[in-house]
Amino acid sequence: MKLAWLLAQSPAVLPVPGTSSVAHWEENIAAAGLCLDDESLAEPNALTTDEWGTT
């Protein structure tokens, strides 16, 4: 979910996560296939908003 959220922020974002196993690598790759709707993005976006309402 974290990687999917990062990817949803901008087409110019390219997170490069480290991984310690093939299973984690597979999970990271799967995140690129997740399509998060506005409702799914609302809560994590709210957590990144500062007191002026900007991210």
XYZ file of C-alpha atoms in Angstrom:
55
model
C 0.000 0.000 0.000
C 2.830 2.417 0.825
C 4.485 1.931 -2.542
C 1.149 2.164 -4.361
C 0.442 5.450 -2.544
C 3.847 6.852 -3.539
C 3.308 5.842 -7.160
C -0.120 7.528 -7.136
C 1.374 10.893 -6.121
C 2.963 11.671 -9.488
C 4.056 9.917 -12.672
C 7.509 11.387 -11.943
C 7.839 9.440 -8.666
C 9.952 6.300 -8.784
C 10.445 4.740 -5.353
C 13.383 2.350 -5.116
C 12.721 0.130 -2.109
C 15.289 -2.239 -0.708
C 14.310 -5.828 -0.133
C 15.695 -8.784 1.752
C 13.805 -11.594 0.052
C 12.201 -12.648 -3.205
C 8.783 -12.554 -1.505
C 9.259 -8.875 -0.568
C 10.459 -8.091 -4.087
C 7.294 -9.703 -5.494
C 5.139 -7.620 -3.126
C 6.945 -4.455 -4.237
C 6.379 -5.272 -7.906
C 2.691 -6.015 -7.229
C 2.269 -2.522 -5.729
C 2.799 -1.007 -9.169
C -0.332 -2.819 -10.352
C -2.594 -1.425 -7.632
C -5.012 1.298 -8.678
C -5.979 3.364 -5.660
C -9.176 5.406 -5.910
C -9.732 8.772 -4.226
C -11.260 7.135 -1.164
C -8.241 4.864 -0.729
C -5.880 7.828 -1.058
C -7.796 10.159 1.276
C -6.538 8.805 4.604
C -2.818 8.583 3.754
C -3.016 11.991 2.053
C -4.525 13.478 5.209
C -1.602 12.148 7.222
C 0.882 13.987 5.016
C -0.883 17.367 5.081
C 0.751 20.046 7.208
C -1.004 22.765 9.212
C -1.339 24.961 6.101
C -3.105 22.233 4.140
C -0.211 21.451 1.832
C 1.548 18.166 1.340
